Amino acid sequence: MRWTAALVRRRPGRVLGPAAGVALAVALLGSLGAFIASAKGQMTVRAISQVSVDWQVEVQPGAVPAATLETLTGRAGIREAVPVGMAQTSGLQATVGGTTQATGPGVVVGLPDGYRAAFPRELRTLAGSDEGVLLAQQTAANLHAGPGDTVEIGVAGGAPVRVVVSGVVEAPFADSLFQVVGAPPGSQATAPPDNVLFLPLATWHSTFDPLAGSRPDLVRNQIHVRLDHALPSDPSAAFTRETGAARRLEADLTGSVVVGDNLGATLDTARKDALYAQVLFVLLGAPGAALAALLARAVVSAGRDRRRRELALLRLRGASRRQLDRLALAEAATVGVLGSTIGLAGGLLVGRFGFRSGTLGTTTLQSVGWAAASAAAGMLIAVVAVGLPARRDSGVLSVAAARREVAPAGRPLALRYGVDLVLLAAAGLVFWATSRSRYSVVVAPEGVPTVSVSYWALAGPLLLWAGSGLLAWRLSDLALGRGGRVLRVALRPVAGGLAAPAAATLGRQRRSLAGAVVLLSLTVAFAISTAVFNSTYRQQVGVDALLTNGAPVTVIEPPAASVPADRAARLAAVPGVVHVEAMQHRFVYVGNDLQDLYGVDPATIGPSAKLQDAYFAGGSARDMLNRLATQADAALVSDETAHDFQLHLGDRLRFRIRDAATGGLVEVDFHFAGVVKEFPTAPTDSFVVANASYIARQTGDPSPGTFLIENGSVPPHVLADRVRQAVGTGATVNDIETSRRVVGSSLTAVDLGGLTRVELAYALVLAIAAGGLVLGLGLSQRRRSFAIITALGARPRQVAAFARSEAAVLAIFGGVLGALGGWALAHMLVRVLTGVFDPAPTRVAVPWGYLAAVAVTVACGLMAATGSSSRATRRPLSEELRDL
């Protein structure tokens, strides 16, 4: 204890320096724990908000729906439970404007009073009333019907029932609403029904109750449930509890109900996304902690000569090997405890202000466990960086050997055995194996209720990072040892006439300089790769939002609306509008499959919608638009359609499109010109893109259904409000800011802004530490050499030339090699984490401002260390030699 107290009092730098390195590592691990806790909480909240109806409880034949409803209403954890009826109709028919339109089979849904109050997002009104008889948007387009029109409902084996339409609605959650409840994964219908009509529940019962007796297979009774959402913040724990409650309900009502667990399905996706946060921990936390450990090791190594002399003095005074080992362990424990305490406090502060999370885990147990693991990592770093070197030095056999300066000879074992080349080759093999197949970091085997991370694939970036650092060691050691002539020429601008002795001095000190080069290159590579990945992520979040919304502001007309011919001109006149791109949105039958059809002007749609090459397969965006422009009947189809119909370039396609004059379907010929994987405002499954002018000629209807609006300097939400005033309530107006908040693909649900700031600030701290602190410590070790050459007559300016030479070598080798390694690592990270991006980026985003800040920070650190050493040479020679 007295040794430790004296050490802290008389040699505080010897404790505080390594403790700072330990604190950096523990703070990074702690802040990442806070990020993961915050990210998981965000994912759970988002998953819950994405669901309109938590459970669709389907009453089985033979059970009494009213009794089941009564049981659910009184069950704990259920906030709302309302009955819903679903029945198959043989078809719908409407006579509008003297022409009769008919559809094929469809679904009629019965909704009770208050349904839309209980589940407000299940339906969205496009035209007419919110209550009464409601036509789905696509069905209204098929029947060419709207509010006030009469529709006949076909009933199997019975007379048709006539109802008057009150409104036209959109069903945003149609995929889940019309799911086959109880069907195994993978057996759901590929798309919701084309024709849907919503009736008041009383009208539905009077229409289909007779059918339930004769054809029970055509009628279903469901109970839609909203839960109280008192779930854990961890998506995995929330998934386990929620699905357990659903299974418990099925067990309690054995044979009476089957639960369509929409909330459980969404939480299942969220728990997969949560694993990406763990991936970020591995890829960002492990290198950062390793860098902090290397920094602490460098700080300890800087005082190793003094420590060996102190140990020699203690041995001369009779200290035993065991006593020296206890002193080394006490020093390591002091460094570890101090660094871990400061680091945990720093991690909690970062979590509080960076991620709005006051804990390091989603539960108290996880928080305590993460804190303990981070502190254990700090103690391990202290033992490796402080304890082991001190114990090794205490084992020197003679006092005279302990007093000699540490000067290891020969090349390090890692370089002699080519470990750097092995690591780089292994990184290349792992990357090749993962990129050549349809690989995903997060693995969710079909039929297996668990998800996991394929951590072995993450070995590629980590191996590349470690291998690039060792390669920097090899190259710098080789250049300083054997490249004397080249080194002398390179140092002439900074050392002048002293270039030759400076090069010789650097050659003798190449082991310590090479270590500093490795630390700086690894730090620069970490900073560059982290910054590029985060910038690319932010870029793709914007691309995803733009793809979903179509433009900064988008106007979508109802399918049955008559769009004025001057709509585009009126929108262009709205203050703040820079450009308006009109786009047709129709429906087309591809075989028996009803798909979205987008008619575009290929000369203007590219810049307006900011189309990217990643949206297309088999050619760039420009190539595909050129095909549309040069061939009037060219059509781009989705990848799914091209695969399902076995299409080849040039194949003739015959689609059925609704004719404006007759209201019926007409056959229109197209030619297959390419595959489009993504398109602004298009669905994710099947759609077609063609020339608007050709569609207008074939159908007699040139009117567009969607308007993409560029906003210029006006904020999108402000411009959207102005556009709403211009178009009224008949059209839907969306802005990209809202879309950015609601789109979700993988980690898009997580706010990486706070994590990005923490990571980049941490990288800057490490950069200045690696550049300035390590160089400064190395120069302080050579104060003896500087004092000797000063005694031999060297002037301060000449001594400073030696310091500048070291700084130049460190900047050139560490900075350049680190930049090259970071650039390669950034591309590998983006490629390995392709699953995070939707769509995949066509190129990485380079944050030039931040990279310039890294360069300036490293340069300032090097200059500060060089200047400090130069000032030290101005001290009186007698004082300098006495201190040494």
PDB file of N, CA and C in Angstrom, residues 461-501:
ATOM      1  N   PRO A 461     -13.149  -8.263 -41.869  1.00  0.00           N
ATOM      2  CA  PRO A 461     -12.705  -6.908 -41.533  1.00  0.00           C
ATOM      3  C   PRO A 461     -11.707  -6.866 -40.379  1.00  0.00           C
ATOM      4  N   LEU A 462     -11.911  -7.693 -39.348  1.00  0.00           N
ATOM      5  CA  LEU A 462     -10.986  -7.664 -38.213  1.00  0.00           C
ATOM      6  C   LEU A 462      -9.607  -8.173 -38.604  1.00  0.00           C
ATOM      7  N   LEU A 463      -9.562  -9.212 -39.413  1.00  0.00           N
ATOM      8  CA  LEU A 463      -8.277  -9.718 -39.884  1.00  0.00           C
ATOM      9  C   LEU A 463      -7.583  -8.703 -40.783  1.00  0.00           C
ATOM     10  N   LEU A 464      -8.357  -8.026 -41.623  1.00  0.00           N
ATOM     11  CA  LEU A 464      -7.768  -7.005 -42.490  1.00  0.00           C
ATOM     12  C   LEU A 464      -7.184  -5.874 -41.658  1.00  0.00           C
ATOM     13  N   TRP A 465      -7.900  -5.459 -40.622  1.00  0.00           N
ATOM     14  CA  TRP A 465      -7.421  -4.368 -39.771  1.00  0.00           C
ATOM     15  C   TRP A 465      -6.119  -4.751 -39.068  1.00  0.00           C
ATOM     16  N   ALA A 466      -6.100  -5.948 -38.453  1.00  0.00           N
ATOM     17  CA  ALA A 466      -4.891  -6.391 -37.754  1.00  0.00           C
ATOM     18  C   ALA A 466      -3.748  -6.628 -38.732  1.00  0.00           C
ATOM     19  N   GLY A 467      -4.057  -7.243 -39.873  1.00  0.00           N
ATOM     20  CA  GLY A 467      -3.009  -7.501 -40.859  1.00  0.00           C
ATOM     21  C   GLY A 467      -2.423  -6.236 -41.440  1.00  0.00           C
ATOM     22  N   SER A 468      -3.253  -5.218 -41.653  1.00  0.00           N
ATOM     23  CA  SER A 468      -2.726  -3.956 -42.190  1.00  0.00           C
ATOM     24  C   SER A 468      -1.804  -3.285 -41.186  1.00  0.00           C
ATOM     25  N   GLY A 469      -2.110  -3.408 -39.877  1.00  0.00           N
ATOM     26  CA  GLY A 469      -1.217  -2.842 -38.868  1.00  0.00           C
ATOM     27  C   GLY A 469       0.123  -3.530 -38.847  1.00  0.00           C
ATOM     28  N   LEU A 470       0.118  -4.863 -38.903  1.00  0.00           N
ATOM     29  CA  LEU A 470       1.383  -5.592 -38.938  1.00  0.00           C
ATOM     30  C   LEU A 470       2.150  -5.328 -40.229  1.00  0.00           C
ATOM     31  N   LEU A 471       1.433  -5.160 -41.331  1.00  0.00           N
ATOM     32  CA  LEU A 471       2.103  -4.835 -42.591  1.00  0.00           C
ATOM     33  C   LEU A 471       2.773  -3.460 -42.498  1.00  0.00           C
ATOM     34  N   ALA A 472       2.103  -2.507 -41.833  1.00  0.00           N
ATOM     35  CA  ALA A 472       2.730  -1.207 -41.619  1.00  0.00           C
ATOM     36  C   ALA A 472       4.003  -1.360 -40.791  1.00  0.00           C
ATOM     37  N   TRP A 473       3.979  -2.256 -39.816  1.00  0.00           N
ATOM     38  CA  TRP A 473       5.181  -2.526 -39.024  1.00  0.00           C
ATOM     39  C   TRP A 473       6.299  -3.067 -39.922  1.00  0.00           C
ATOM     40  N   ARG A 474       5.972  -4.034 -40.774  1.00  0.00           N
ATOM     41  CA  ARG A 474       6.977  -4.625 -41.657  1.00  0.00           C
ATOM     42  C   ARG A 474       7.581  -3.581 -42.595  1.00  0.00           C
ATOM     43  N   LEU A 475       6.702  -2.793 -43.217  1.00  0.00           N
ATOM     44  CA  LEU A 475       7.191  -1.830 -44.205  1.00  0.00           C
ATOM     45  C   LEU A 475       8.020  -0.723 -43.555  1.00  0.00           C
ATOM     46  N   SER A 476       7.554  -0.216 -42.402  1.00  0.00           N
ATOM     47  CA  SER A 476       8.320   0.849 -41.734  1.00  0.00           C
ATOM     48  C   SER A 476       9.646   0.323 -41.209  1.00  0.00           C
ATOM     49  N   ASP A 477       9.643  -0.890 -40.646  1.00  0.00           N
ATOM     50  CA  ASP A 477      10.884  -1.486 -40.166  1.00  0.00           C
ATOM     51  C   ASP A 477      11.861  -1.706 -41.314  1.00  0.00           C
ATOM     52  N   LEU A 478      11.334  -2.146 -42.448  1.00  0.00           N
ATOM     53  CA  LEU A 478      12.185  -2.371 -43.615  1.00  0.00           C
ATOM     54  C   LEU A 478      12.747  -1.062 -44.155  1.00  0.00           C
ATOM     55  N   ALA A 479      11.907  -0.039 -44.239  1.00  0.00           N
ATOM     56  CA  ALA A 479      12.355   1.243 -44.774  1.00  0.00           C
ATOM     57  C   ALA A 479      13.375   1.912 -43.856  1.00  0.00           C
ATOM     58  N   LEU A 480      13.164   1.834 -42.544  1.00  0.00           N
ATOM     59  CA  LEU A 480      14.092   2.466 -41.609  1.00  0.00           C
ATOM     60  C   LEU A 480      15.393   1.680 -41.480  1.00  0.00           C
ATOM     61  N   GLY A 481      15.317   0.363 -41.700  1.00  0.00           N
ATOM     62  CA  GLY A 481      16.521  -0.446 -41.545  1.00  0.00           C
ATOM     63  C   GLY A 481      17.357  -0.544 -42.799  1.00  0.00           C
ATOM     64  N   ARG A 482      16.730  -0.694 -43.953  1.00  0.00           N
ATOM     65  CA  ARG A 482      17.481  -0.923 -45.188  1.00  0.00           C
ATOM     66  C   ARG A 482      17.345   0.193 -46.208  1.00  0.00           C
ATOM     67  N   GLY A 483      16.453   1.107 -45.947  1.00  0.00           N
ATOM     68  CA  GLY A 483      16.256   2.173 -46.924  1.00  0.00           C
ATOM     69  C   GLY A 483      16.958   3.455 -46.543  1.00  0.00           C
ATOM     70  N   GLY A 484      18.210   3.310 -46.090  1.00  0.00           N
ATOM     71  CA  GLY A 484      18.926   4.479 -45.606  1.00  0.00           C
ATOM     72  C   GLY A 484      19.087   5.567 -46.643  1.00  0.00           C
ATOM     73  N   ARG A 485      19.453   5.211 -47.867  1.00  0.00           N
ATOM     74  CA  ARG A 485      19.671   6.234 -48.892  1.00  0.00           C
ATOM     75  C   ARG A 485      18.378   6.962 -49.227  1.00  0.00           C
ATOM     76  N   VAL A 486      17.305   6.205 -49.416  1.00  0.00           N
ATOM     77  CA  VAL A 486      16.013   6.827 -49.715  1.00  0.00           C
ATOM     78  C   VAL A 486      15.544   7.668 -48.538  1.00  0.00           C
ATOM     79  N   LEU A 487      15.784   7.176 -47.314  1.00  0.00           N
ATOM     80  CA  LEU A 487      15.357   7.905 -46.119  1.00  0.00           C
ATOM     81  C   LEU A 487      16.108   9.227 -45.991  1.00  0.00           C
ATOM     82  N   ARG A 488      17.392   9.216 -46.328  1.00  0.00           N
ATOM     83  CA  ARG A 488      18.156  10.462 -46.247  1.00  0.00           C
ATOM     84  C   ARG A 488      17.603  11.500 -47.215  1.00  0.00           C
ATOM     85  N   VAL A 489      17.257  11.067 -48.402  1.00  0.00           N
ATOM     86  CA  VAL A 489      16.698  12.001 -49.384  1.00  0.00           C
ATOM     87  C   VAL A 489      15.340  12.522 -48.905  1.00  0.00           C
ATOM     88  N   ALA A 490      14.524  11.644 -48.326  1.00  0.00           N
ATOM     89  CA  ALA A 490      13.194  12.046 -47.880  1.00  0.00           C
ATOM     90  C   ALA A 490      13.257  13.001 -46.700  1.00  0.00           C
ATOM     91  N   LEU A 491      14.306  12.874 -45.854  1.00  0.00           N
ATOM     92  CA  LEU A 491      14.402  13.716 -44.670  1.00  0.00           C
ATOM     93  C   LEU A 491      15.083  15.053 -44.945  1.00  0.00           C
ATOM     94  N   ARG A 492      15.645  15.221 -46.104  1.00  0.00           N
ATOM     95  CA  ARG A 492      16.369  16.456 -46.367  1.00  0.00           C
ATOM     96  C   ARG A 492      15.493  17.704 -46.230  1.00  0.00           C
ATOM     97  N   PRO A 493      14.203  17.697 -46.659  1.00  0.00           N
ATOM     98  CA  PRO A 493      13.393  18.918 -46.492  1.00  0.00           C
ATOM     99  C   PRO A 493      13.172  19.314 -45.033  1.00  0.00           C
ATOM    100  N   VAL A 494      13.190  18.359 -44.100  1.00  0.00           N
ATOM    101  CA  VAL A 494      12.928  18.695 -42.695  1.00  0.00           C
ATOM    102  C   VAL A 494      14.192  18.730 -41.848  1.00  0.00           C
ATOM    103  N   ALA A 495      15.247  17.990 -42.257  1.00  0.00           N
ATOM    104  CA  ALA A 495      16.480  17.936 -41.458  1.00  0.00           C
ATOM    105  C   ALA A 495      17.636  18.688 -42.099  1.00  0.00           C
ATOM    106  N   GLY A 496      17.498  19.053 -43.361  1.00  0.00           N
ATOM    107  CA  GLY A 496      18.556  19.803 -44.031  1.00  0.00           C
ATOM    108  C   GLY A 496      19.844  19.016 -44.079  1.00  0.00           C
ATOM    109  N   GLY A 497      20.942  19.645 -43.665  1.00  0.00           N
ATOM    110  CA  GLY A 497      22.248  19.006 -43.714  1.00  0.00           C
ATOM    111  C   GLY A 497      22.416  17.875 -42.724  1.00  0.00           C
ATOM    112  N   LEU A 498      21.490  17.766 -41.767  1.00  0.00           N
ATOM    113  CA  LEU A 498      21.563  16.679 -40.783  1.00  0.00           C
ATOM    114  C   LEU A 498      20.751  15.465 -41.207  1.00  0.00           C
ATOM    115  N   ALA A 499      20.373  15.395 -42.481  1.00  0.00           N
ATOM    116  CA  ALA A 499      19.545  14.276 -42.939  1.00  0.00           C
ATOM    117  C   ALA A 499      20.249  12.941 -42.750  1.00  0.00           C
ATOM    118  N   ALA A 500      21.571  12.890 -43.031  1.00  0.00           N
ATOM    119  CA  ALA A 500      22.295  11.624 -42.918  1.00  0.00           C
ATOM    120  C   ALA A 500      22.369  11.138 -41.474  1.00  0.00           C
ATOM    121  N   PRO A 501      22.815  11.960 -40.500  1.00  0.00           N
ATOM    122  CA  PRO A 501      22.816  11.445 -39.110  1.00  0.00           C
ATOM    123  C   PRO A 501      21.418  11.197 -38.576  1.00  0.00           C
TER     124      PRO A 501
END
